[in-house]
mmCIF file of C-alpha atoms in Angstrom:
data_model
loop_
_atom_site.group_PDB
_atom_site.id
_atom_site.type_symbol
_atom_site.label_atom_id
_atom_site.label_comp_id
_atom_site.label_asym_id
_atom_site.label_seq_id
_atom_site.Cartn_x
_atom_site.Cartn_y
_atom_site.Cartn_z
ATOM 1 C CA MET A 966 126.775 86.705 100.335
ATOM 2 C CA THR A 967 127.216 88.094 103.838
ATOM 3 C CA THR A 968 126.255 91.717 104.505
ATOM 4 C CA LYS A 969 128.869 92.404 107.169
ATOM 5 C CA ASN A 970 130.537 95.787 106.714
ATOM 6 C CA ALA A 971 133.743 95.390 108.735
ATOM 7 C CA GLN A 972 136.988 95.940 106.850
ATOM 8 C CA ILE A 973 139.603 93.195 107.115
ATOM 9 C CA ARG A 974 143.244 94.206 107.027
ATOM 10 C CA LEU A 975 145.760 91.730 105.676
ATOM 11 C CA PRO A 976 147.990 90.055 106.650
ATOM 12 C CA LEU A 977 145.970 88.666 109.536
ATOM 13 C CA ASP A 978 147.467 86.688 112.413
ATOM 14 C CA LEU A 979 145.211 83.671 113.003
ATOM 15 C CA GLY A 980 147.191 82.315 115.944
ATOM 16 C CA ASP A 981 149.096 79.027 116.234
ATOM 17 C CA GLY A 982 151.652 80.354 113.756
ATOM 18 C CA LEU A 983 149.065 80.715 110.955
ATOM 19 C CA THR A 984 148.848 83.852 108.806
ATOM 20 C CA LEU A 985 146.134 84.850 106.327
ATOM 21 C CA ARG A 986 147.285 87.110 103.500
ATOM 22 C CA ALA A 987 146.666 87.954 99.850
ATOM 23 C CA GLY A 988 148.437 85.957 97.179
ATOM 24 C CA ARG A 989 151.710 87.070 95.604
ATOM 25 C CA ALA A 990 153.281 86.294 92.246
ATOM 26 C CA ALA A 991 156.020 84.401 94.092
ATOM 27 C CA ASP A 992 153.349 81.944 95.339
ATOM 28 C CA THR A 993 152.596 80.673 91.817
ATOM 29 C CA GLY A 994 154.610 77.463 91.864
ATOM 30 C CA GLU A 995 153.678 76.464 95.402
ATOM 31 C CA LEU A 996 150.005 77.299 94.896
ATOM 32 C CA GLU A 997 149.926 75.295 91.657
ATOM 33 C CA GLU A 998 151.264 72.253 93.510
ATOM 34 C CA PHE A 999 148.990 72.821 96.505
ATOM 35 C CA ASP A 1000 145.740 73.035 94.519
ATOM 36 C CA ALA A 1001 146.666 70.099 92.289
ATOM 37 C CA ARG A 1002 147.207 68.006 95.410
ATOM 38 C CA ILE A 1003 144.201 69.218 97.394
ATOM 39 C CA HIS A 1004 141.703 68.920 94.516
ATOM 40 C CA GLY A 1005 142.890 65.579 93.165
ATOM 41 C CA ASP A 1006 140.655 62.560 93.814
ATOM 42 C CA SER A 1007 143.380 59.912 93.604
ATOM 43 C CA GLY A 1008 146.669 61.735 93.489
ATOM 44 C CA PRO A 1009 147.386 65.275 92.283
ATOM 45 C CA ASP A 1010 145.156 66.654 89.520
ATOM 46 C CA LEU A 1011 147.764 68.462 87.449
ATOM 47 C CA ARG A 1012 145.069 70.043 85.269
ATOM 48 C CA VAL A 1013 143.763 71.955 88.297
ATOM 49 C CA GLY A 1014 147.306 73.091 88.987
ATOM 50 C CA VAL A 1015 147.591 74.445 85.437
ATOM 51 C CA ALA A 1016 144.321 76.353 85.875
ATOM 52 C CA VAL A 1017 145.613 77.989 89.059
ATOM 53 C CA ARG A 1018 148.916 78.802 87.370
ATOM 54 C CA ASN A 1019 147.168 80.502 84.455
ATOM 55 C CA LEU A 1020 145.141 82.665 86.854
ATOM 56 C CA MET A 1021 148.198 83.534 88.908
ATOM 57 C CA GLN A 1022 149.975 84.543 85.697
ATOM 58 C CA GLY A 1023 147.232 87.095 84.987
ATOM 59 C CA ARG A 1024 146.178 85.485 81.722
ATOM 60 C CA LEU A 1025 142.563 86.234 82.635
ATOM 61 C CA ILE A 1026 142.278 90.011 82.648
ATOM 62 C CA THR A 1027 140.027 90.049 85.732
ATOM 63 C CA CYS A 1028 142.233 87.867 87.951
ATOM 64 C CA GLY A 1029 145.767 87.810 89.313
ATOM 65 C CA PRO A 1030 147.745 86.828 92.423
ATOM 66 C CA GLN A 1031 146.073 89.595 94.426
ATOM 67 C CA ASP A 1032 142.694 87.853 94.023
ATOM 68 C CA PHE A 1033 143.858 84.756 95.919
ATOM 69 C CA THR A 1034 143.820 84.353 99.665
ATOM 70 C CA VAL A 1035 146.363 82.033 101.242
ATOM 71 C CA VAL A 1036 146.916 80.805 104.765
ATOM 72 C CA THR A 1037 150.493 79.888 105.663
ATOM 73 C CA ASN A 1038 151.834 77.952 108.618
ATOM 74 C CA GLU A 1039 154.756 78.763 110.902
ATOM 75 C CA GLN A 1040 157.224 77.655 108.214
ATOM 76 C CA GLY A 1041 155.559 79.883 105.623
ATOM 77 C CA LYS A 1042 154.069 76.934 103.724
ATOM 78 C CA ILE A 1043 150.624 77.387 102.101
ATOM 79 C CA ILE A 1044 148.065 75.207 103.873
ATOM 80 C CA SER A 1045 144.767 76.773 102.702
ATOM 81 C CA SER A 1046 143.634 78.951 99.811
ATOM 82 C CA LEU A 1047 140.837 80.166 97.556
ATOM 83 C CA VAL A 1048 140.355 82.779 94.828
ATOM 84 C CA LEU A 1049 137.699 85.369 93.939
ATOM 85 C CA LEU A 1050 136.947 85.653 90.222
ATOM 86 C CA SER A 1051 135.360 88.967 89.195
ATOM 87 C CA GLN A 1052 132.691 88.741 86.506
ATOM 88 C CA THR A 1053 129.782 90.592 84.940
ATOM 89 C CA TRP A 1054 126.364 88.966 85.013
ATOM 90 C CA SER A 1055 123.016 89.974 83.579
ATOM 91 C CA TYR A 1056 119.537 89.538 85.045
ATOM 92 C CA ALA A 1057 116.668 90.295 82.664
ATOM 93 C CA GLY A 1058 119.045 92.383 80.590
ATOM 94 C CA ILE A 1059 120.394 94.400 83.528
ATOM 95 C CA GLN A 1060 124.152 93.967 83.924
ATOM 96 C CA PHE A 1061 125.856 94.001 87.320
ATOM 97 C CA PRO A 1062 129.219 93.039 88.872
ATOM 98 C CA ALA A 1063 129.368 89.596 90.477
ATOM 99 C CA GLY A 1064 131.950 87.288 91.995
ATOM 100 C CA GLN A 1065 132.739 83.583 91.863
ATOM 101 C CA PRO A 1066 134.853 81.900 94.565
ATOM 102 C CA GLU A 1067 136.918 79.000 93.229
ATOM 103 C CA PHE A 1068 139.648 76.512 94.163
ATOM 104 C CA VAL A 1069 138.582 76.386 97.810
ATOM 105 C CA GLY A 1070 140.729 73.984 99.796
ATOM 106 C CA THR A 1071 142.695 73.243 102.944
ATOM 107 C CA ASP A 1072 145.443 70.739 103.678
ATOM 108 C CA PRO A 1073 143.853 67.793 105.574
ATOM 109 C CA GLN A 1074 146.121 68.357 108.576
ATOM 110 C CA TYR A 1075 144.669 71.844 109.087
ATOM 111 C CA ARG A 1076 140.972 71.283 108.479
ATOM 112 C CA ASN A 1077 138.170 72.059 110.954
ATOM 113 C CA ARG A 1078 139.951 75.184 112.218
ATOM 114 C CA GLY A 1079 137.702 77.731 110.504
ATOM 115 C CA LEU A 1080 140.326 78.702 107.909
ATOM 116 C CA ILE A 1081 137.878 78.666 104.994
ATOM 117 C CA ARG A 1082 135.424 80.826 106.908
ATOM 118 C CA LYS A 1083 138.158 83.398 107.587
ATOM 119 C CA GLN A 1084 138.980 83.531 103.880
ATOM 120 C CA PHE A 1085 135.332 83.845 102.872
ATOM 121 C CA ASP A 1086 135.060 86.819 105.221
ATOM 122 C CA VAL A 1087 137.918 88.398 103.265
ATOM 123 C CA ILE A 1088 136.524 87.785 99.779
ATOM 124 C CA HIS A 1089 133.073 88.943 100.863
ATOM 125 C CA ALA A 1090 134.718 92.212 101.895
ATOM 126 C CA TRP A 1091 136.563 92.334 98.556
ATOM 127 C CA SER A 1092 133.267 91.821 96.732
ATOM 128 C CA ARG A 1093 131.692 94.737 98.532
ATOM 129 C CA GLU A 1094 134.668 96.942 97.690
ATOM 130 C CA ARG A 1095 134.323 95.971 94.016
ATOM 131 C CA GLY A 1096 130.612 96.702 93.945
ATOM 132 C CA GLN A 1097 129.677 93.059 93.423
ATOM 133 C CA ILE A 1098 126.087 92.624 94.536
ATOM 134 C CA MET A 1099 126.067 88.831 94.266
ATOM 135 C CA GLN A 1100 128.337 85.797 94.305
ATOM 136 C CA GLY A 1101 127.746 82.415 92.729
ATOM 137 C CA ILE A 1102 129.684 79.303 93.663
ATOM 138 C CA THR A 1103 129.819 75.729 92.386
ATOM 139 C CA GLY A 1104 131.034 72.681 94.225
ATOM 140 C CA ILE A 1105 129.904 70.455 97.077
ATOM 141 C CA PRO A 1106 126.103 70.679 97.477
ATOM 142 C CA TYR A 1107 125.007 72.333 100.734
ATOM 143 C CA TYR A 1108 128.566 72.727 102.072
ATOM 144 C CA TYR A 1109 128.695 76.398 101.144
ATOM 145 C CA ARG A 1110 125.578 77.124 103.171
ATOM 146 C CA LEU A 1111 128.042 77.229 106.053
ATOM 147 C CA PHE A 1112 129.365 80.451 104.527
ATOM 148 C CA ASP A 1113 126.056 82.228 103.745
ATOM 149 C CA TYR A 1114 125.359 80.726 100.303
ATOM 150 C CA GLU A 1115 122.040 79.151 99.311
ATOM 151 C CA MET A 1116 120.972 76.781 96.549
ATOM 152 C CA THR A 1117 119.197 78.948 93.968
ATOM 153 C CA VAL A 1118 119.434 78.487 90.197
ATOM 154 C CA ASP A 1119 120.369 75.513 88.033
ATOM 155 C CA LEU A 1120 124.095 75.241 87.429
ATOM 156 C CA ASP A 1121 123.780 73.646 84.013
ATOM 157 C CA GLY A 1122 122.115 70.820 82.157
ATOM 158 C CA TRP A 1123 123.079 68.439 79.414
ATOM 159 C CA ARG A 1124 121.688 66.119 76.805
ATOM 160 C CA GLY A 1125 123.693 63.531 74.974
ATOM 161 C CA GLY A 1126 123.732 60.581 72.655
ATOM 162 C CA TYR A 1127 125.582 57.416 71.772
ATOM 163 C CA ALA A 1128 127.177 56.124 68.574
ATOM 164 C CA ALA A 1129 123.742 55.156 67.292
ATOM 165 C CA ASN A 1130 122.633 58.795 67.604
ATOM 166 C CA VAL A 1131 125.413 60.164 65.398
ATOM 167 C CA PRO A 1132 123.833 61.105 62.040
ATOM 168 C CA PRO A 1133 125.690 59.196 59.302
ATOM 169 C CA LEU A 1134 126.811 60.752 56.049
ATOM 170 C CA ALA A 1135 125.324 59.083 52.993
ATOM 171 C CA GLU A 1136 127.701 57.210 50.708
ATOM 172 C CA ASN A 1137 129.793 59.642 48.648
ATOM 173 C CA GLU A 1138 128.237 62.574 50.563
ATOM 174 C CA GLN A 1139 130.503 65.381 51.773
ATOM 175 C CA GLU A 1140 129.999 67.510 54.858
ATOM 176 C CA PRO A 1141 127.801 70.464 53.899
ATOM 177 C CA TYR A 1142 129.693 72.759 56.291
ATOM 178 C CA VAL A 1143 133.346 73.418 56.985
ATOM 179 C CA LEU A 1144 134.804 73.410 60.506
ATOM 180 C CA ARG A 1145 138.072 75.194 61.198
ATOM 181 C CA PRO A 1146 139.934 76.168 64.370
ATOM 182 C CA ALA A 1147 139.066 79.578 65.836
ATOM 183 C CA PHE A 1148 141.763 82.262 65.786
ATOM 184 C CA GLY A 1149 142.192 85.633 67.434
ATOM 185 C CA ASP A 1150 140.514 87.415 64.532
ATOM 186 C CA ASP A 1151 137.379 85.335 65.140
ATOM 187 C CA ILE A 1152 136.832 86.623 68.692
ATOM 188 C CA PRO A 1153 134.532 89.540 67.725
ATOM 189 C CA PHE A 1154 132.349 87.107 65.728
ATOM 190 C CA ILE A 1155 132.273 84.594 68.610
ATOM 191 C CA HIS A 1156 131.406 87.384 71.030
ATOM 192 C CA GLU A 1157 128.578 88.540 68.762
ATOM 193 C CA CYS A 1158 127.130 85.028 68.344
ATOM 194 C CA TYR A 1159 127.324 84.306 72.068
ATOM 195 C CA THR A 1160 125.649 87.591 72.987
ATOM 196 C CA TYR A 1161 122.846 86.908 70.518
ATOM 197 C CA GLY A 1162 122.387 83.398 71.911
ATOM 198 C CA GLN A 1163 122.026 84.699 75.484
ATOM 199 C CA ARG A 1164 119.290 87.186 74.619
ATOM 200 C CA ASN A 1165 116.386 85.115 76.006
ATOM 201 C CA LEU A 1166 118.082 83.897 79.192
ATOM 202 C CA LEU A 1167 116.952 85.454 82.459
ATOM 203 C CA LEU A 1168 120.354 85.052 84.159
ATOM 204 C CA THR A 1169 123.600 84.860 82.227
ATOM 205 C CA ASN A 1170 127.322 85.512 82.417
ATOM 206 C CA VAL A 1171 128.291 88.468 80.234
ATOM 207 C CA ARG A 1172 131.656 87.737 78.607
ATOM 208 C CA SER A 1173 133.901 90.463 77.237
ATOM 209 C CA GLU A 1174 136.124 89.967 74.200
ATOM 210 C CA ALA A 1175 139.102 89.939 76.585
ATOM 211 C CA GLU A 1176 137.546 87.048 78.492
ATOM 212 C CA TRP A 1177 136.942 85.188 75.230
ATOM 213 C CA ARG A 1178 140.591 85.720 74.368
ATOM 214 C CA TYR A 1179 141.564 83.985 77.604
ATOM 215 C CA GLU A 1180 139.106 81.145 76.941
ATOM 216 C CA ILE A 1181 140.258 80.548 73.371
ATOM 217 C CA LEU A 1182 143.902 81.632 73.239
ATOM 218 C CA GLU A 1183 145.416 82.026 76.716
ATOM 219 C CA LYS A 1184 144.547 78.808 78.542
ATOM 220 C CA GLU A 1185 147.204 76.125 78.417
ATOM 221 C CA GLU A 1186 146.104 72.870 76.790
ATOM 222 C CA GLU A 1187 146.333 70.925 80.069
ATOM 223 C CA HIS A 1188 144.028 73.422 81.845
ATOM 224 C CA VAL A 1189 141.215 71.520 83.560
ATOM 225 C CA THR A 1190 138.594 73.318 81.424
ATOM 226 C CA TYR A 1191 140.572 73.685 78.198
ATOM 227 C CA ARG A 1192 138.306 73.630 75.165
ATOM 228 C CA MET A 1193 139.059 73.657 71.464
ATOM 229 C CA PHE A 1194 136.987 76.222 69.575
ATOM 230 C CA PHE A 1195 135.846 75.880 65.971
ATOM 231 C CA ILE A 1196 134.195 78.206 63.481
ATOM 232 C CA ILE A 1197 131.378 76.790 61.352
ATOM 233 C CA THR A 1198 131.420 78.119 57.779
ATOM 234 C CA THR A 1199 129.895 77.455 54.391
ATOM 235 C CA PRO A 1200 132.174 75.875 51.772
ATOM 236 C CA GLU A 1201 132.657 79.423 50.476
ATOM 237 C CA GLY A 1202 133.955 80.572 53.875
ATOM 238 C CA GLU A 1203 130.945 82.488 55.238
ATOM 239 C CA GLN A 1204 130.950 82.345 59.049
ATOM 240 C CA LEU A 1205 127.782 80.781 60.460
ATOM 241 C CA GLY A 1206 128.591 80.098 64.114
ATOM 242 C CA PHE A 1207 131.009 78.485 66.541
ATOM 243 C CA PHE A 1208 131.245 75.624 69.015
ATOM 244 C CA SER A 1209 133.702 74.104 71.473
ATOM 245 C CA ILE A 1210 134.955 70.608 72.225
ATOM 246 C CA ALA A 1211 136.431 69.799 75.634
ATOM 247 C CA ARG A 1212 139.961 68.428 75.424
ATOM 248 C CA HIS A 1213 139.391 66.076 78.354
ATOM 249 C CA LEU A 1214 136.659 63.435 78.596
ATOM 250 C CA ASP A 1215 134.219 63.588 81.500
ATOM 251 C CA ALA A 1216 132.733 60.271 82.679
ATOM 252 C CA ASN A 1217 133.455 58.756 79.251
ATOM 253 C CA MET A 1218 131.695 61.643 77.520
ATOM 254 C CA VAL A 1219 132.998 64.268 75.106
ATOM 255 C CA LEU A 1220 131.390 67.604 75.946
ATOM 256 C CA CYS A 1221 130.395 70.712 74.030
ATOM 257 C CA HIS A 1222 130.038 73.649 76.444
ATOM 258 C CA PHE A 1223 129.581 76.429 73.871
ATOM 259 C CA ILE A 1224 127.631 76.439 70.638
ATOM 260 C CA GLU A 1225 125.905 79.400 69.019
ATOM 261 C CA LEU A 1226 124.888 80.425 65.504
ATOM 262 C CA LYS A 1227 124.381 83.837 64.011
ATOM 263 C CA PRO A 1228 120.796 84.967 63.273
ATOM 264 C CA GLY A 1229 119.110 83.246 60.358
ATOM 265 C CA VAL A 1230 121.200 80.054 60.338
ATOM 266 C CA SER A 1231 119.309 76.744 60.623
ATOM 267 C CA TRP A 1232 120.135 74.696 63.714
ATOM 268 C CA LEU A 1233 118.584 71.621 62.085
ATOM 269 C CA ALA A 1234 120.918 71.941 59.120
ATOM 270 C CA VAL A 1235 124.113 72.527 61.122
ATOM 271 C CA ALA A 1236 123.578 70.040 63.974
ATOM 272 C CA PRO A 1237 124.589 66.811 62.127
ATOM 273 C CA THR A 1238 127.977 68.229 61.092
ATOM 274 C CA VAL A 1239 128.689 69.365 64.668
ATOM 275 C CA ILE A 1240 127.602 66.037 66.189
ATOM 276 C CA ARG A 1241 129.843 64.068 63.844
ATOM 277 C CA ALA A 1242 132.800 66.313 64.658
ATOM 278 C CA LEU A 1243 132.112 66.031 68.389
ATOM 279 C CA TRP A 1244 131.963 62.243 68.204
ATOM 280 C CA ARG A 1245 135.181 61.975 66.171
ATOM 281 C CA ALA A 1246 136.978 64.229 68.624
ATOM 282 C CA GLY A 1247 135.812 62.092 71.529
ATOM 283 C CA GLN A 1248 137.141 58.935 69.887
ATOM 284 C CA ASP A 1249 140.453 60.659 69.132
ATOM 285 C CA THR A 1250 140.764 61.762 72.759
ATOM 286 C CA ALA A 1251 139.962 58.260 73.991
ATOM 287 C CA ALA A 1252 142.655 56.815 71.723
ATOM 288 C CA ARG A 1253 145.162 59.371 73.013
ATOM 289 C CA THR A 1254 144.420 58.861 76.707
ATOM 290 C CA GLY A 1255 143.504 55.180 76.809
ATOM 291 C CA GLU A 1256 139.970 55.966 78.024
ATOM 292 C CA ARG A 1257 136.582 55.138 76.505
ATOM 293 C CA CYS A 1258 134.298 57.643 74.861
ATOM 294 C CA ASP A 1259 130.775 56.236 74.969
ATOM 295 C CA MET A 1260 128.740 59.435 74.596
ATOM 296 C CA PHE A 1261 128.694 62.950 73.215
ATOM 297 C CA ALA A 1262 126.844 65.659 75.114
ATOM 298 C CA PHE A 1263 125.857 69.303 74.834
ATOM 299 C CA VAL A 1264 126.090 71.208 78.126
ATOM 300 C CA GLN A 1265 123.676 74.077 77.625
ATOM 301 C CA PRO A 1266 120.891 75.951 79.428
ATOM 302 C CA GLU A 1267 117.399 74.498 79.377
ATOM 303 C CA GLY A 1268 115.613 75.237 76.100
ATOM 304 C CA HIS A 1269 118.779 75.737 74.036
ATOM 305 C CA PRO A 1270 118.015 75.154 70.330
ATOM 306 C CA ILE A 1271 120.770 72.540 69.926
ATOM 307 C CA TYR A 1272 118.708 70.185 72.093
ATOM 308 C CA THR A 1273 115.756 70.311 69.714
ATOM 309 C CA ALA A 1274 117.967 70.128 66.636
ATOM 310 C CA ALA A 1275 120.031 67.169 67.895
ATOM 311 C CA ALA A 1276 116.934 65.231 68.962
ATOM 312 C CA ALA A 1277 115.726 65.256 65.341
ATOM 313 C CA TYR A 1278 118.486 62.813 64.320
#
């Protein structure tokens, strides 16, 4: 992140009838349409639009319209935008404020005018004001080096399997564990399991219970990263852990982005039940959308215990 100290006052006249300003609640509908159109590969990606709408609505406690930058043209139409998400990260157990820029885009007719750079200057200043000592960004490799970012740590990893890797239940055998949807009352348990699971990671995103509430309860189902969360229990109802299943397939794969167990629970014992549920969900999604689901995959940091447990089957 840049170390410039100059304050930037908004709105900012960029010349040629263009104005850079902070987002407003009244921008929600237009910004939803804009980001869906700009970030769609072959036509608008409505799921991206839903994600932007949810942030503009303040469903995530750390984000609202004021965290977006927009550039408008002479007619007042939005032609470029991005958002700064405020987060808490941890390095070797030391927590600190951090930022994540997202939904960075410009209308093709207005590209190569330095509009993204102007907006990055603004959110870098916002980060400094918020005490954020670092930003992390995902997206096009190397592109963000233009704006003072460098390739540093792994974004994520994954390991997956095919139908042949799904552990079968023996004839007349019942699932040894029960899976049920997660509810609001489960958030403290999910938070506790997740925190325990992050204990050995050098760098991690620290999630508050309010952020879990957004992830589990506040996102709309058509959100681009909507995930269904499930609690793993014994037949008697004892909570053992949780996991997620992405609602949307990715490259013909059904993905699990979150899975953690409480201390003392066997990963080897639980893994087959989770894999079978993940595979069934992928086939159900494929039937609903007309796609194919060829693989299941766990998207977890290197060394996560689910990798070892799943490989045993």
